[in-house]
mmCIF file of C-alpha atoms and ligand atoms in Angstrom:
data_model
loop_
_atom_site.group_PDB
_atom_site.id
_atom_site.type_symbol
_atom_site.label_atom_id
_atom_site.label_comp_id
_atom_site.label_asym_id
_atom_site.label_seq_id
_atom_site.Cartn_x
_atom_site.Cartn_y
_atom_site.Cartn_z
ATOM 1 C CA MET A 11 163.002 195.411 199.949
ATOM 2 C CA THR A 12 161.897 193.419 196.939
ATOM 3 C CA PRO A 13 158.928 191.025 197.223
ATOM 4 C CA GLU A 14 161.418 188.121 197.040
ATOM 5 C CA GLU A 15 163.436 189.562 199.945
ATOM 6 C CA ILE A 16 160.296 190.051 202.015
ATOM 7 C CA ARG A 17 159.225 186.483 201.248
ATOM 8 C CA GLU A 18 162.576 185.157 202.507
ATOM 9 C CA HIS A 19 162.204 187.179 205.707
ATOM 10 C CA LEU A 20 158.847 185.571 206.466
ATOM 11 C CA ARG A 21 160.412 182.123 206.962
ATOM 12 C CA PHE A 22 161.020 182.157 210.742
ATOM 13 C CA TYR A 23 158.685 184.808 212.067
ATOM 14 C CA PHE A 24 158.840 185.368 215.820
ATOM 15 C CA ILE A 25 156.129 187.249 217.730
ATOM 16 C CA THR A 26 156.669 188.530 221.272
ATOM 17 C CA ASP A 27 154.569 187.094 224.092
ATOM 18 C CA ASP A 28 152.852 189.654 226.334
ATOM 19 C CA SER A 29 151.686 187.204 228.971
ATOM 20 C CA VAL A 30 154.681 185.283 230.170
ATOM 21 C CA ASP A 31 156.218 186.143 233.524
ATOM 22 C CA GLY A 32 159.905 186.822 233.954
ATOM 23 C CA PHE A 33 160.804 186.760 230.261
ATOM 24 C CA SER A 34 160.730 190.276 228.813
ATOM 25 C CA ALA A 35 159.903 190.953 225.193
ATOM 26 C CA GLN A 36 163.430 192.232 224.723
ATOM 27 C CA ASP A 37 164.938 189.004 226.086
ATOM 28 C CA GLN A 38 162.555 186.953 223.963
ATOM 29 C CA VAL A 39 163.710 188.840 220.879
ATOM 30 C CA ARG A 40 167.370 188.328 221.816
ATOM 31 C CA VAL A 41 166.808 184.560 221.993
ATOM 32 C CA ALA A 42 164.910 184.461 218.704
ATOM 33 C CA LEU A 43 167.509 186.576 216.873
ATOM 34 C CA GLU A 44 170.359 184.528 218.272
ATOM 35 C CA ALA A 45 168.753 181.388 216.824
ATOM 36 C CA GLY A 46 168.250 182.988 213.423
ATOM 37 C CA ALA A 47 164.695 184.368 213.394
ATOM 38 C CA THR A 48 164.173 186.192 210.112
ATOM 39 C CA LEU A 49 161.448 188.634 211.158
ATOM 40 C CA ILE A 50 160.311 189.955 214.542
ATOM 41 C CA GLN A 51 156.866 191.253 215.476
ATOM 42 C CA TYR A 52 156.180 193.161 218.699
ATOM 43 C CA ARG A 53 152.743 192.177 219.991
ATOM 44 C CA ASN A 54 151.514 193.629 223.266
ATOM 45 C CA LYS A 55 147.782 193.786 223.855
ATOM 46 C CA SER A 56 148.286 195.859 227.015
ATOM 47 C CA PHE A 57 150.861 198.307 225.662
ATOM 48 C CA SER A 58 151.381 201.444 227.721
ATOM 49 C CA LEU A 59 153.822 204.314 227.328
ATOM 50 C CA LYS A 60 156.247 202.806 229.815
ATOM 51 C CA ASP A 61 156.843 200.058 227.224
ATOM 52 C CA PHE A 62 157.961 202.479 224.516
ATOM 53 C CA GLU A 63 161.666 202.372 225.383
ATOM 54 C CA GLU A 64 161.578 198.580 225.176
ATOM 55 C CA VAL A 65 160.042 198.760 221.706
ATOM 56 C CA GLU A 66 162.805 201.127 220.612
ATOM 57 C CA ALA A 67 165.412 198.783 222.102
ATOM 58 C CA ILE A 68 163.919 195.819 220.210
ATOM 59 C CA CYS A 69 163.952 197.895 217.057
ATOM 60 C CA ARG A 70 167.688 198.557 217.546
ATOM 61 C CA LEU A 71 168.418 194.862 218.201
ATOM 62 C CA CYS A 72 166.679 193.925 214.957
ATOM 63 C CA ARG A 73 168.488 196.643 213.017
ATOM 64 C CA GLN A 74 171.867 195.395 214.263
ATOM 65 C CA ARG A 75 170.965 191.946 212.906
ATOM 66 C CA ARG A 76 169.405 193.319 209.743
ATOM 67 C CA VAL A 77 166.177 191.554 210.623
ATOM 68 C CA PRO A 78 162.958 193.432 209.818
ATOM 69 C CA PHE A 79 160.876 194.559 212.785
ATOM 70 C CA VAL A 80 157.122 195.034 212.636
ATOM 71 C CA VAL A 81 154.597 196.139 215.244
ATOM 72 C CA ASN A 82 151.236 194.443 215.734
ATOM 73 C CA ASP A 83 148.094 196.583 215.322
ATOM 74 C CA ASP A 84 149.455 199.956 216.372
ATOM 75 C CA VAL A 85 150.537 201.883 213.287
ATOM 76 C CA LEU A 86 151.450 205.024 215.197
ATOM 77 C CA LEU A 87 153.627 203.047 217.611
ATOM 78 C CA ALA A 88 155.306 201.430 214.607
ATOM 79 C CA ARG A 89 156.047 204.878 213.148
ATOM 80 C CA ALA A 90 157.195 206.390 216.422
ATOM 81 C CA ALA A 91 159.535 203.488 217.212
ATOM 82 C CA GLY A 92 161.039 203.501 213.714
ATOM 83 C CA ALA A 93 159.809 199.983 212.901
ATOM 84 C CA ASP A 94 160.125 198.546 209.409
ATOM 85 C CA GLY A 95 156.457 197.733 209.201
ATOM 86 C CA VAL A 96 153.164 196.876 210.781
ATOM 87 C CA HIS A 97 150.874 193.869 210.998
ATOM 88 C CA VAL A 98 147.150 194.633 211.196
ATOM 89 C CA GLY A 99 144.162 192.447 212.019
ATOM 90 C CA GLN A 100 140.758 192.509 210.383
ATOM 91 C CA ASP A 101 139.446 194.946 213.008
ATOM 92 C CA ASP A 102 142.511 197.205 213.116
ATOM 93 C CA THR A 103 143.670 200.043 210.896
ATOM 94 C CA PRO A 104 142.690 199.190 207.296
ATOM 95 C CA PRO A 105 145.733 198.079 205.272
ATOM 96 C CA ARG A 106 145.466 201.023 202.878
ATOM 97 C CA LEU A 107 145.608 203.499 205.740
ATOM 98 C CA ALA A 108 148.447 201.534 207.364
ATOM 99 C CA ARG A 109 150.365 201.739 204.076
ATOM 100 C CA GLY A 110 149.674 205.465 203.834
ATOM 101 C CA ILE A 111 150.984 206.093 207.335
ATOM 102 C CA MET A 112 153.999 203.770 207.066
ATOM 103 C CA GLY A 113 155.074 204.757 203.558
ATOM 104 C CA PRO A 114 155.874 202.838 200.379
ATOM 105 C CA GLU A 115 159.017 201.092 201.716
ATOM 106 C CA ALA A 116 157.375 199.612 204.812
ATOM 107 C CA ILE A 117 156.288 196.011 205.291
ATOM 108 C CA VAL A 118 152.521 195.731 205.719
ATOM 109 C CA GLY A 119 150.910 192.448 206.732
ATOM 110 C CA VAL A 120 147.288 191.569 207.422
ATOM 111 C CA SER A 121 145.585 188.686 209.224
ATOM 112 C CA VAL A 122 143.258 186.514 207.158
ATOM 113 C CA SER A 123 141.604 183.541 208.866
ATOM 114 C CA SER A 124 139.301 182.209 206.171
ATOM 115 C CA MET A 125 138.578 182.227 202.467
ATOM 116 C CA GLU A 126 135.770 184.741 203.055
ATOM 117 C CA GLU A 127 138.158 187.117 204.797
ATOM 118 C CA LEU A 128 140.679 186.653 202.008
ATOM 119 C CA GLU A 129 138.051 187.649 199.430
ATOM 120 C CA ARG A 130 136.993 190.786 201.249
ATOM 121 C CA THR A 131 140.406 192.053 202.395
ATOM 122 C CA ASP A 132 142.144 194.800 200.424
ATOM 123 C CA LEU A 133 145.426 193.008 199.691
ATOM 124 C CA VAL A 134 146.813 195.576 197.253
ATOM 125 C CA PRO A 135 148.602 197.580 199.981
ATOM 126 C CA CYS A 136 149.866 194.404 201.706
ATOM 127 C CA ASP A 137 153.090 192.437 201.356
ATOM 128 C CA TYR A 138 151.881 189.250 203.030
ATOM 129 C CA ILE A 139 149.025 187.649 204.912
ATOM 130 C CA GLY A 140 149.201 185.921 208.272
ATOM 131 C CA THR A 141 146.763 183.042 208.235
ATOM 132 C CA GLY A 142 145.532 180.866 211.067
ATOM 133 C CA PRO A 143 145.022 179.281 213.345
ATOM 134 C CA THR A 144 146.625 176.391 211.518
ATOM 135 C CA PHE A 145 146.559 174.304 214.708
ATOM 136 C CA SER A 146 144.881 174.927 218.033
ATOM 137 C CA THR A 147 146.493 177.541 220.233
ATOM 138 C CA ASP A 148 146.087 178.805 223.789
ATOM 139 C CA THR A 149 148.058 181.958 223.094
ATOM 140 C CA LYS A 150 145.325 183.958 221.338
ATOM 141 C CA ARG A 151 142.108 183.841 223.294
ATOM 142 C CA ASP A 152 139.900 185.128 220.494
ATOM 143 C CA ALA A 153 141.463 182.977 217.759
ATOM 144 C CA LYS A 154 139.074 181.938 214.991
ATOM 145 C CA ALA A 155 138.273 178.329 214.058
ATOM 146 C CA VAL A 156 141.279 176.115 213.393
ATOM 147 C CA HIS A 157 141.608 175.646 209.637
ATOM 148 C CA GLY A 158 144.309 172.998 209.605
ATOM 149 C CA LEU A 159 146.818 172.233 206.891
ATOM 150 C CA SER A 160 144.147 171.808 204.214
ATOM 151 C CA GLY A 161 142.695 175.241 205.063
ATOM 152 C CA LEU A 162 146.210 176.659 204.923
ATOM 153 C CA ARG A 163 146.739 175.193 201.466
ATOM 154 C CA ASP A 164 143.398 176.549 200.185
ATOM 155 C CA ILE A 165 144.248 180.059 201.366
ATOM 156 C CA VAL A 166 147.829 179.890 200.031
ATOM 157 C CA ASN A 167 146.523 178.784 196.630
ATOM 158 C CA ARG A 168 144.063 181.650 196.455
ATOM 159 C CA SER A 169 146.279 184.404 197.895
ATOM 160 C CA PRO A 170 148.115 186.695 195.461
ATOM 161 C CA ILE A 171 150.723 187.448 198.151
ATOM 162 C CA PRO A 172 152.820 185.156 200.387
ATOM 163 C CA ALA A 173 151.183 183.562 203.428
ATOM 164 C CA VAL A 174 152.638 183.022 206.894
ATOM 165 C CA ALA A 175 150.997 180.215 208.864
ATOM 166 C CA ILE A 176 150.242 180.905 212.531
ATOM 167 C CA GLY A 177 148.710 179.133 215.505
ATOM 168 C CA GLY A 178 150.061 176.117 217.377
ATOM 169 C CA ILE A 179 153.159 175.838 215.215
ATOM 170 C CA ASP A 180 156.292 174.276 216.677
ATOM 171 C CA PRO A 181 159.412 172.518 215.378
ATOM 172 C CA THR A 182 157.449 169.274 214.878
ATOM 173 C CA ASN A 183 154.843 170.659 212.481
ATOM 174 C CA ALA A 184 156.576 173.622 210.813
ATOM 175 C CA LEU A 185 157.725 171.481 207.881
ATOM 176 C CA ASP A 186 154.107 170.495 207.181
ATOM 177 C CA CYS A 187 153.226 174.194 206.906
ATOM 178 C CA PHE A 188 155.978 174.753 204.342
ATOM 179 C CA ALA A 189 154.856 171.606 202.503
ATOM 180 C CA HIS A 190 151.353 173.104 202.317
ATOM 181 C CA GLY A 191 152.650 176.263 200.690
ATOM 182 C CA ALA A 192 153.400 178.625 203.578
ATOM 183 C CA ALA A 193 156.198 181.102 202.910
ATOM 184 C CA GLY A 194 156.854 181.194 206.628
ATOM 185 C CA VAL A 195 155.733 180.179 210.081
ATOM 186 C CA ALA A 196 154.920 182.603 212.900
ATOM 187 C CA VAL A 197 155.405 181.369 216.443
ATOM 188 C CA ILE A 198 155.046 182.522 220.025
ATOM 189 C CA SER A 199 154.641 179.896 222.758
ATOM 190 C CA CYS A 200 156.890 177.179 221.338
ATOM 191 C CA ILE A 201 159.735 179.561 222.195
ATOM 192 C CA THR A 202 158.404 181.681 225.069
ATOM 193 C CA ARG A 203 156.601 179.085 227.192
ATOM 194 C CA VAL A 204 159.097 176.275 227.279
ATOM 195 C CA GLU A 205 161.816 175.366 229.737
ATOM 196 C CA ASP A 206 164.688 176.061 227.361
ATOM 197 C CA PRO A 207 163.773 178.861 224.932
ATOM 198 C CA GLY A 208 167.248 178.885 223.358
ATOM 199 C CA SER A 209 167.070 175.229 222.331
ATOM 200 C CA ALA A 210 163.467 175.620 221.205
ATOM 201 C CA ALA A 211 164.373 178.602 219.029
ATOM 202 C CA ALA A 212 167.307 176.674 217.545
ATOM 203 C CA ALA A 213 165.004 173.733 216.776
ATOM 204 C CA MET A 214 162.565 176.125 215.145
ATOM 205 C CA ALA A 215 165.340 177.623 213.015
ATOM 206 C CA ALA A 216 166.394 174.145 211.917
ATOM 207 C CA ALA A 217 162.793 173.285 211.004
ATOM 208 C CA CYS A 218 162.736 176.444 208.892
ATOM 209 C CA GLY A 219 165.905 175.379 207.097
ATOM 210 C CA ILE A 220 168.021 178.093 208.691
ATOM 211 C CA THR A 221 171.599 177.062 209.361
ATOM 212 C CA PRO A 222 173.309 178.308 212.534
ATOM 213 C CA GLY A 223 175.428 181.362 211.845
ATOM 214 C CA GLY A 224 174.092 181.608 208.285
ATOM 215 C CA GLU A 225 172.719 184.828 206.797
HETATM 216 N N1 3NM B 16 147.196 184.949 215.742
HETATM 217 P P1 3NM B 16 151.294 180.281 219.249
HETATM 218 S S1 3NM B 16 146.964 182.497 216.316
HETATM 219 C C1 3NM B 16 148.740 185.845 217.447
HETATM 220 O O1 3NM B 16 145.045 182.702 214.025
HETATM 221 C C2 3NM B 16 147.987 184.747 216.829
HETATM 222 O O2 3NM B 16 145.498 184.777 213.560
HETATM 223 C C3 3NM B 16 146.571 183.839 215.358
HETATM 224 O O3 3NM B 16 150.688 181.750 219.100
HETATM 225 C C4 3NM B 16 145.635 183.771 214.237
HETATM 226 O O4 3NM B 16 152.451 180.192 218.322
HETATM 227 C C5 3NM B 16 147.984 183.436 217.262
HETATM 228 O O5 3NM B 16 151.742 180.264 220.692
HETATM 229 C C6 3NM B 16 148.764 182.879 218.415
HETATM 230 O O6 3NM B 16 150.191 179.296 218.983
HETATM 231 C C7 3NM B 16 150.007 182.179 217.980
#
């Protein structure tokens, strides 16, 4: 994929929720893909081997839709499941090692929560940064300090690679993130923890400028 193609895929970035009852990651992904999500990340902080088949199934769903699929943190799981890439945090596998394991064609993303982290992160092996929390969030317990839209803009302006905003984003504030330079918005709870996930995902797609049934 070219950098421009990757950038386009960052637009509506859905991340699976590992702490919602009765709504499996696979079903979450189905809903997000149906609405037009452009990239899917599997995030499961309590992954165990019994989950592997589900990861493979999600990978197949994404492939059918030609939507890239990345795995959070776990580079070996990403490889084993045949994912298109990996997203690593500051305390995970270093991006250079992730790139080495995943290969030159893979998508590699890294979390950057502040200007200081941006300065000290090796961005050369990365295709994009995930930056947040843009707004307050209950989904990530150890989230760093909220940096708001102005913090988002500062990081976007300084980053040599595209930035995806994350944290507390929903259909009502996604446009602000784009207006402050984000290439995409990454969301969890505005789709997984609402009464009608299908409508929420459709609203999110609309906020991202994705037309129903469009490519
Ligand atoms: N990372 P929601 S915030 C996974 O700031 C994650 O790096 C964050 O979930 C960061 O869309 C976050 O429900 C949670 O707020 C995003």
